[in-house]
Amino acid sequence: MYSSFPADAPVVREPLHAPVAHLVRGGVVEGIHYGSVVVLDAGGQVQFQLGDIEAACYPRSALKPVQAVAMLRAGLPLDGDLLALAAASHSGEERHLAGTRRILELAGLTEADLRNVPDMPYGPAVRDTWIREGRQPSRIAQNCSGKHAAMLWTAKLNGWSLADYLEPEHPLQQAVAEIVEDLTGQRVAATTVDGCGAPLFAVSLHGLARAVSRIVSAAPGTPEARVADAMREHAEMASGAGRDVAALMAAVPGLLAKDGFEGVQVAALPDGRAVAVKIADGADRARVPVAAAALARAGVDPELLTGFSGAALLGGGREVGRVRPVRSSEPLAASACAQAGSLGAA
């Protein structure tokens, strides 16, 4: 436990986002993505910030490592690939489905006990195959099914009811909220429902970075360290083949990375250096290069990040530009909690 008294909840307001990425075509800025970025040093202090890192935001699936820590603290006996799956936004590959079924089997439960929303697989290639084969949406194919299977097992181990395990008032979700506040170091600002049906807690981008920093730097054998180890060692179980977060973890030794819908990305190194990114318009094409630039700010060798520098913009079938992190270091007029900066020359 890091603090018995988390700080006040972040303010719910329109975030003071700043430009974080440019679409540069033929040497001209064709478009701008706004967002916010925070980089923490190994001591947990803010090393760099851009935009608004203190406004309340929804981390979406970037919060899954924290949810997994909460389940381990509540007695969930998972490690390795199945723990990685419990923290996954998986692509719906057969290994993901088999792993989810294995968690349910260990819990003495079945797919019928899942309460997440039925969906097609998240991975485009896997989804296309399902469509060609005439397969229908299912709860187990939905990208959060591993988390939901783990939630059910956690609830069963503690003698909690199963049918309502997604209700915010359920003991399981109350335990998750407590750990969210513990690891982020701040009160939850708001609670809503994520796409899969689970409760979603609003924290600041700063708090989210602090949480992932604490997870990667925790002592060996702790729930936090077990989650970090599982996700790093089984990166494709926590995502899928060809996914950018798995590639990022493979490229940077010791890195833990997790993405979330609506342009959220967290990543942290074993010594506690951490970054968190929120792209205002939710664009994935900006999320990856901005996160890579933030990692370079944190001290990661830029040579390790060359494959994540931004998607090419095509004209007539050839590259005529790229999505690049912002280069301007001119200050923006903003509140005291929002500060402008430069993510690096791109």
Short mmCIF file of C-alpha atoms in Angstrom, two decimals:
data_model
loop_
_atom_site.label_atom_id
_atom_site.label_comp_id
_atom_site.label_asym_id
_atom_site.label_seq_id
_atom_site.Cartn_x
_atom_site.Cartn_y
_atom_site.Cartn_z
CA MET A 1 0.00 0.00 0.00
CA TYR A 2 1.39 3.39 -0.94
CA SER A 3 -0.80 5.81 0.98
CA SER A 4 -3.61 5.53 3.46
CA PHE A 5 -4.86 8.92 2.33
CA PRO A 6 -5.09 9.31 -1.47
CA ALA A 7 -5.16 12.86 -2.76
CA ASP A 8 -8.40 14.51 -3.80
CA ALA A 9 -10.00 13.35 -7.02
CA PRO A 10 -8.94 15.13 -10.22
CA VAL A 11 -11.28 17.82 -11.47
CA VAL A 12 -13.90 16.84 -14.06
CA ARG A 13 -13.57 19.49 -16.75
CA GLU A 14 -12.86 19.92 -20.44
CA PRO A 15 -9.15 19.02 -20.65
CA LEU A 16 -6.73 21.69 -21.77
CA HIS A 17 -5.18 19.49 -24.44
CA ALA A 18 -2.29 20.72 -26.59
CA PRO A 19 -1.03 19.74 -30.06
CA VAL A 20 0.89 16.47 -29.70
CA ALA A 21 1.19 15.23 -33.29
CA HIS A 22 1.21 16.71 -36.79
CA LEU A 23 0.20 15.13 -40.07
CA VAL A 24 2.97 16.41 -42.34
CA ARG A 25 2.31 15.93 -46.07
CA GLY A 26 4.82 17.29 -48.54
CA GLY A 27 6.40 19.47 -45.87
CA VAL A 28 3.08 21.08 -44.90
CA VAL A 29 1.18 20.43 -41.68
CA GLU A 30 -2.07 18.99 -43.02
CA GLY A 31 -3.64 18.07 -39.69
CA ILE A 32 -3.09 18.27 -35.95
CA HIS A 33 -3.88 15.79 -33.19
CA TYR A 34 -4.39 17.28 -29.74
CA GLY A 35 -3.81 15.46 -26.49
CA SER A 36 -1.80 15.29 -23.29
CA VAL A 37 1.44 13.57 -22.29
CA VAL A 38 3.23 13.01 -19.00
CA VAL A 39 6.68 11.53 -18.37
CA LEU A 40 7.73 10.50 -14.85
CA ASP A 41 11.31 9.98 -13.76
CA ALA A 42 12.44 6.99 -11.69
CA GLY A 43 11.54 8.84 -8.51
CA GLY A 44 7.97 9.40 -9.65
CA GLN A 45 8.42 13.12 -10.31
CA VAL A 46 7.08 14.80 -13.44
CA GLN A 47 9.98 15.13 -15.86
CA PHE A 48 7.92 16.41 -18.77
CA GLN A 49 4.30 17.32 -19.44
CA LEU A 50 2.34 18.55 -22.39
CA GLY A 51 -1.32 19.49 -22.38
CA ASP A 52 -3.42 18.77 -19.30
CA ILE A 53 -2.22 15.88 -17.13
CA GLU A 54 -4.41 16.65 -14.10
CA ALA A 55 -7.94 16.70 -15.53
CA ALA A 56 -10.08 13.61 -14.97
CA CYS A 57 -10.02 11.13 -17.84
CA TYR A 58 -11.07 7.54 -18.43
CA PRO A 59 -8.05 5.25 -18.87
CA ARG A 60 -10.17 2.62 -20.64
CA SER A 61 -8.21 -0.64 -21.04
CA ALA A 62 -4.95 0.99 -19.98
CA LEU A 63 -6.32 0.44 -16.45
CA LYS A 64 -6.33 -3.36 -16.84
CA PRO A 65 -2.94 -3.92 -15.18
CA VAL A 66 -4.32 -2.12 -12.11
CA GLN A 67 -7.48 -4.25 -12.18
CA ALA A 68 -5.30 -7.36 -12.39
CA VAL A 69 -3.30 -6.22 -9.33
CA ALA A 70 -6.58 -5.77 -7.44
CA MET A 71 -7.65 -9.32 -8.29
CA LEU A 72 -4.33 -10.78 -7.17
CA ARG A 73 -4.58 -8.87 -3.89
CA ALA A 74 -8.04 -10.42 -3.48
CA GLY A 75 -6.58 -13.92 -3.85
CA LEU A 76 -6.67 -14.72 -7.57
CA PRO A 77 -4.09 -17.53 -8.06
CA LEU A 78 -2.93 -16.71 -11.57
CA ASP A 79 0.55 -16.15 -13.02
CA GLY A 80 2.24 -16.42 -16.40
CA ASP A 81 0.23 -16.44 -19.60
CA LEU A 82 -3.15 -16.67 -17.89
CA LEU A 83 -2.40 -13.65 -15.72
CA ALA A 84 -1.32 -11.75 -18.84
CA LEU A 85 -4.67 -12.71 -20.35
CA ALA A 86 -6.47 -11.39 -17.26
CA ALA A 87 -4.91 -7.98 -18.02
CA ALA A 88 -5.41 -8.24 -21.78
CA SER A 89 -7.26 -6.49 -24.54
CA HIS A 90 -6.78 -9.58 -26.64
CA SER A 91 -7.21 -10.05 -30.38
CA GLY A 92 -9.48 -13.07 -30.12
CA GLU A 93 -6.94 -15.59 -31.36
CA GLU A 94 -7.46 -19.26 -30.50
CA ARG A 95 -4.85 -19.07 -27.72
CA HIS A 96 -6.83 -16.23 -26.13
CA LEU A 97 -10.08 -18.15 -26.31
CA ALA A 98 -8.44 -21.31 -24.98
CA GLY A 99 -6.84 -19.35 -22.14
CA THR A 100 -10.13 -17.77 -21.15
CA ARG A 101 -11.82 -21.17 -21.15
CA ARG A 102 -8.97 -22.49 -18.98
CA ILE A 103 -9.51 -19.72 -16.39
CA LEU A 104 -13.22 -20.50 -16.32
CA GLU A 105 -12.48 -24.22 -16.01
CA LEU A 106 -10.12 -23.61 -13.08
CA ALA A 107 -12.89 -21.59 -11.45
CA GLY A 108 -15.47 -24.30 -12.07
CA LEU A 109 -17.43 -21.98 -14.32
CA THR A 110 -18.46 -21.80 -17.98
CA GLU A 111 -18.85 -19.23 -20.74
CA ALA A 112 -22.48 -18.83 -19.68
CA ASP A 113 -21.29 -17.15 -16.49
CA LEU A 114 -19.57 -14.31 -18.39
CA ARG A 115 -21.42 -10.99 -18.40
CA ASN A 116 -19.26 -9.02 -20.83
CA VAL A 117 -20.80 -7.85 -24.09
CA PRO A 118 -20.77 -10.37 -26.98
CA ASP A 119 -18.52 -9.18 -29.80
CA MET A 120 -16.43 -10.28 -32.73
CA PRO A 121 -12.66 -10.68 -32.21
CA TYR A 122 -10.76 -7.40 -31.93
CA GLY A 123 -7.89 -8.44 -34.23
CA PRO A 124 -8.78 -7.49 -37.83
CA ALA A 125 -7.39 -10.68 -39.40
CA VAL A 126 -9.07 -12.88 -36.81
CA ARG A 127 -12.34 -10.98 -37.18
CA ASP A 128 -12.26 -11.34 -40.97
CA THR A 129 -11.81 -15.09 -40.61
CA TRP A 130 -14.77 -15.29 -38.25
CA ILE A 131 -16.94 -13.40 -40.72
CA ARG A 132 -15.90 -15.65 -43.61
CA GLU A 133 -16.70 -18.70 -41.51
CA GLY A 134 -20.10 -17.31 -40.56
CA ARG A 135 -19.30 -17.23 -36.84
CA GLN A 136 -21.32 -14.96 -34.60
CA PRO A 137 -20.29 -12.50 -31.85
CA SER A 138 -19.65 -14.17 -28.51
CA ARG A 139 -18.67 -13.18 -25.00
CA ILE A 140 -15.49 -15.24 -25.10
CA ALA A 141 -14.33 -13.60 -28.36
CA GLN A 142 -14.76 -10.10 -26.92
CA ASN A 143 -11.36 -8.58 -26.12
CA CYS A 144 -11.95 -8.34 -22.35
CA SER A 145 -13.08 -11.94 -21.80
CA GLY A 146 -9.87 -12.92 -19.98
CA LYS A 147 -10.41 -10.10 -17.48
CA HIS A 148 -14.02 -11.10 -16.97
CA ALA A 149 -13.16 -14.76 -16.43
CA ALA A 150 -10.58 -13.68 -13.84
CA MET A 151 -13.12 -11.39 -12.17
CA LEU A 152 -15.57 -14.26 -11.88
CA TRP A 153 -12.96 -16.54 -10.32
CA THR A 154 -11.91 -13.80 -7.89
CA ALA A 155 -15.54 -13.32 -6.85
CA LYS A 156 -16.08 -17.06 -6.40
CA LEU A 157 -12.91 -17.46 -4.31
CA ASN A 158 -14.15 -14.77 -1.94
CA GLY A 159 -17.68 -16.10 -1.69
CA TRP A 160 -19.11 -13.10 -3.50
CA SER A 161 -22.14 -13.31 -5.78
CA LEU A 162 -21.44 -13.99 -9.45
CA ALA A 163 -24.45 -12.80 -11.45
CA ASP A 164 -23.92 -9.17 -10.47
CA TYR A 165 -20.10 -9.07 -10.44
CA LEU A 166 -20.09 -6.03 -12.77
CA GLU A 167 -22.16 -3.79 -10.52
CA PRO A 168 -20.12 -0.89 -9.07
CA GLU A 169 -21.45 -1.75 -5.59
CA HIS A 170 -20.27 -5.38 -5.83
CA PRO A 171 -17.45 -6.24 -3.37
CA LEU A 172 -15.17 -7.13 -6.29
CA GLN A 173 -15.58 -3.75 -7.96
CA GLN A 174 -15.25 -1.96 -4.63
CA ALA A 175 -11.94 -3.80 -4.13
CA VAL A 176 -10.82 -2.74 -7.62
CA ALA A 177 -11.75 0.89 -6.92
CA GLU A 178 -9.72 0.78 -3.70
CA ILE A 179 -6.61 -0.41 -5.54
CA VAL A 180 -7.13 2.16 -8.31
CA GLU A 181 -7.02 4.86 -5.64
CA ASP A 182 -4.06 3.19 -3.92
CA LEU A 183 -1.87 2.93 -7.02
CA THR A 184 -2.86 6.23 -8.66
CA GLY A 185 -2.57 8.05 -5.33
CA GLN A 186 -5.85 9.92 -5.85
CA ARG A 187 -9.56 9.50 -5.33
CA VAL A 188 -11.67 8.33 -8.24
CA ALA A 189 -13.35 11.33 -9.89
CA ALA A 190 -16.24 9.51 -11.54
CA THR A 191 -17.45 6.00 -12.31
CA THR A 192 -19.13 4.84 -15.50
CA VAL A 193 -19.39 1.66 -17.58
CA ASP A 194 -16.65 0.57 -19.97
CA GLY A 195 -17.44 -0.93 -23.36
CA CYS A 196 -17.25 -4.48 -21.99
CA GLY A 197 -19.70 -3.73 -19.18
CA ALA A 198 -17.22 -3.45 -16.29
CA PRO A 199 -17.05 -0.33 -14.11
CA LEU A 200 -14.60 2.30 -15.36
CA PHE A 201 -12.96 4.76 -13.01
CA ALA A 202 -11.88 8.28 -13.93
CA VAL A 203 -8.42 9.37 -12.76
CA SER A 204 -5.90 11.86 -14.10
CA LEU A 205 -3.27 11.04 -16.70
CA HIS A 206 -0.70 11.85 -14.03
CA GLY A 207 -2.31 9.35 -11.66
CA LEU A 208 -2.41 6.69 -14.37
CA ALA A 209 1.32 7.12 -15.02
CA ARG A 210 1.98 6.91 -11.29
CA ALA A 211 0.04 3.64 -11.08
CA VAL A 212 1.97 1.91 -13.86
CA SER A 213 5.24 3.24 -12.41
CA ARG A 214 4.40 1.62 -9.09
CA ILE A 215 3.48 -1.64 -10.79
CA VAL A 216 6.78 -2.04 -12.64
CA SER A 217 8.99 -0.93 -9.74
CA ALA A 218 7.34 -3.06 -7.06
CA ALA A 219 9.30 -5.68 -5.13
CA PRO A 220 9.58 -9.15 -6.71
CA GLY A 221 6.74 -11.47 -5.82
CA THR A 222 4.24 -8.73 -5.05
CA PRO A 223 0.95 -8.65 -6.96
CA GLU A 224 2.23 -5.63 -8.88
CA ALA A 225 5.45 -7.37 -9.92
CA ARG A 226 3.57 -10.53 -10.87
CA VAL A 227 1.34 -8.56 -13.23
CA ALA A 228 4.28 -6.73 -14.79
CA ASP A 229 6.26 -9.96 -15.23
CA ALA A 230 3.32 -11.80 -16.78
CA MET A 231 2.52 -9.06 -19.29
CA ARG A 232 6.15 -8.58 -20.34
CA GLU A 233 6.87 -12.30 -20.67
CA HIS A 234 3.61 -13.00 -22.52
CA ALA A 235 3.13 -9.76 -24.45
CA GLU A 236 1.11 -11.33 -27.26
CA MET A 237 -1.19 -13.04 -24.74
CA ALA A 238 -1.84 -9.57 -23.29
CA SER A 239 -2.58 -8.23 -26.79
CA GLY A 240 -2.11 -10.29 -29.97
CA ALA A 241 0.15 -11.10 -32.88
CA GLY A 242 1.30 -7.97 -34.69
CA ARG A 243 -0.10 -5.57 -32.09
CA ASP A 244 1.94 -2.42 -31.49
CA VAL A 245 2.06 -2.81 -27.69
CA ALA A 246 3.58 -6.28 -28.04
CA ALA A 247 6.09 -4.98 -30.57
CA LEU A 248 6.98 -2.09 -28.26
CA MET A 249 7.62 -4.45 -25.35
CA ALA A 250 9.76 -6.65 -27.59
CA ALA A 251 11.78 -3.66 -28.80
CA VAL A 252 12.52 -2.07 -25.41
CA PRO A 253 13.98 -4.45 -22.79
CA GLY A 254 11.95 -4.56 -19.59
CA LEU A 255 9.18 -2.29 -20.87
CA LEU A 256 5.58 -2.78 -19.79
CA ALA A 257 3.07 -1.24 -22.22
CA LYS A 258 -0.72 -1.20 -22.34
CA ASP A 259 -3.08 0.54 -24.72
CA GLY A 260 -6.67 1.65 -24.23
CA PHE A 261 -9.47 2.78 -26.48
CA GLU A 262 -9.82 6.49 -27.27
CA GLY A 263 -6.10 7.03 -27.72
CA VAL A 264 -4.78 6.06 -24.28
CA GLN A 265 -1.31 4.53 -23.83
CA VAL A 266 0.81 3.80 -20.77
CA ALA A 267 4.33 2.39 -20.64
CA ALA A 268 6.92 2.01 -17.90
CA LEU A 269 10.47 0.79 -17.37
CA PRO A 270 11.63 -1.42 -14.49
CA ASP A 271 13.17 1.48 -12.57
CA GLY A 272 9.82 3.29 -12.45
CA ARG A 273 10.21 5.71 -15.34
CA ALA A 274 6.77 5.92 -16.91
CA VAL A 275 4.78 7.68 -19.60
CA ALA A 276 1.08 8.15 -20.18
CA VAL A 277 -0.56 9.51 -23.32
CA LYS A 278 -4.11 10.56 -24.16
CA ILE A 279 -4.97 11.52 -27.74
CA ALA A 280 -7.99 13.84 -27.63
CA ASP A 281 -9.69 12.49 -30.75
CA GLY A 282 -8.90 8.86 -29.89
CA ALA A 283 -6.69 8.34 -32.95
CA ASP A 284 -4.44 5.30 -32.84
CA ARG A 285 -2.25 6.73 -35.59
CA ALA A 286 -1.10 9.43 -33.16
CA ARG A 287 -1.01 7.27 -30.01
CA VAL A 288 2.00 5.17 -30.99
CA PRO A 289 4.43 7.86 -32.25
CA VAL A 290 3.55 10.18 -29.36
CA ALA A 291 4.14 7.38 -26.85
CA ALA A 292 7.46 6.55 -28.53
CA ALA A 293 8.54 10.18 -28.34
CA ALA A 294 7.58 10.26 -24.67
CA LEU A 295 9.65 7.13 -24.03
CA ALA A 296 12.62 8.82 -25.72
CA ARG A 297 12.04 11.75 -23.34
CA ALA A 298 12.18 9.23 -20.51
CA GLY A 299 15.61 8.09 -21.63
CA VAL A 300 14.91 5.12 -23.89
CA ASP A 301 17.47 4.81 -26.70
CA PRO A 302 15.79 6.37 -29.77
CA GLU A 303 17.33 3.63 -31.92
CA LEU A 304 15.02 1.15 -30.18
CA LEU A 305 12.01 3.27 -31.12
CA THR A 306 12.61 3.82 -34.83
CA GLY A 307 9.86 1.38 -35.77
CA PHE A 308 7.29 3.44 -33.87
CA SER A 309 7.97 6.88 -35.33
CA GLY A 310 4.62 7.31 -37.07
CA ALA A 311 2.52 5.98 -39.91
CA ALA A 312 3.36 6.98 -43.46
CA LEU A 313 0.98 9.23 -45.41
CA LEU A 314 0.60 8.06 -49.00
CA GLY A 315 0.10 10.01 -52.20
CA GLY A 316 -0.24 8.16 -55.48
CA GLY A 317 0.86 5.00 -53.72
CA ARG A 318 4.13 6.44 -52.40
CA GLU A 319 5.11 8.00 -49.10
CA VAL A 320 4.73 11.78 -49.10
CA GLY A 321 4.60 12.45 -45.38
CA ARG A 322 4.18 11.06 -41.89
CA VAL A 323 2.35 11.42 -38.61
CA ARG A 324 4.98 13.00 -36.37
CA PRO A 325 5.16 14.13 -32.74
CA VAL A 326 5.11 17.92 -32.42
CA ARG A 327 8.35 19.83 -32.69
CA SER A 328 7.22 23.25 -31.46
CA SER A 329 8.37 24.24 -27.99
CA GLU A 330 6.44 27.51 -27.91
CA PRO A 331 4.47 27.83 -24.64
CA LEU A 332 0.70 27.62 -24.75
CA ALA A 333 -1.62 29.81 -22.73
CA ALA A 334 -3.01 27.37 -20.20
CA SER A 335 -3.81 26.92 -16.57
CA ALA A 336 -1.18 26.19 -13.95
CA CYS A 337 -1.79 22.46 -14.35
CA ALA A 338 -1.21 22.49 -18.10
CA GLN A 339 2.22 23.13 -19.56
CA ALA A 340 3.46 23.09 -23.13
CA GLY A 341 6.61 21.41 -24.32
CA SER A 342 8.29 19.68 -27.19
CA LEU A 343 8.13 15.92 -27.58
CA GLY A 344 11.24 15.96 -29.71
CA ALA A 345 12.46 16.62 -33.20
CA ALA A 346 10.58 14.42 -35.59
#
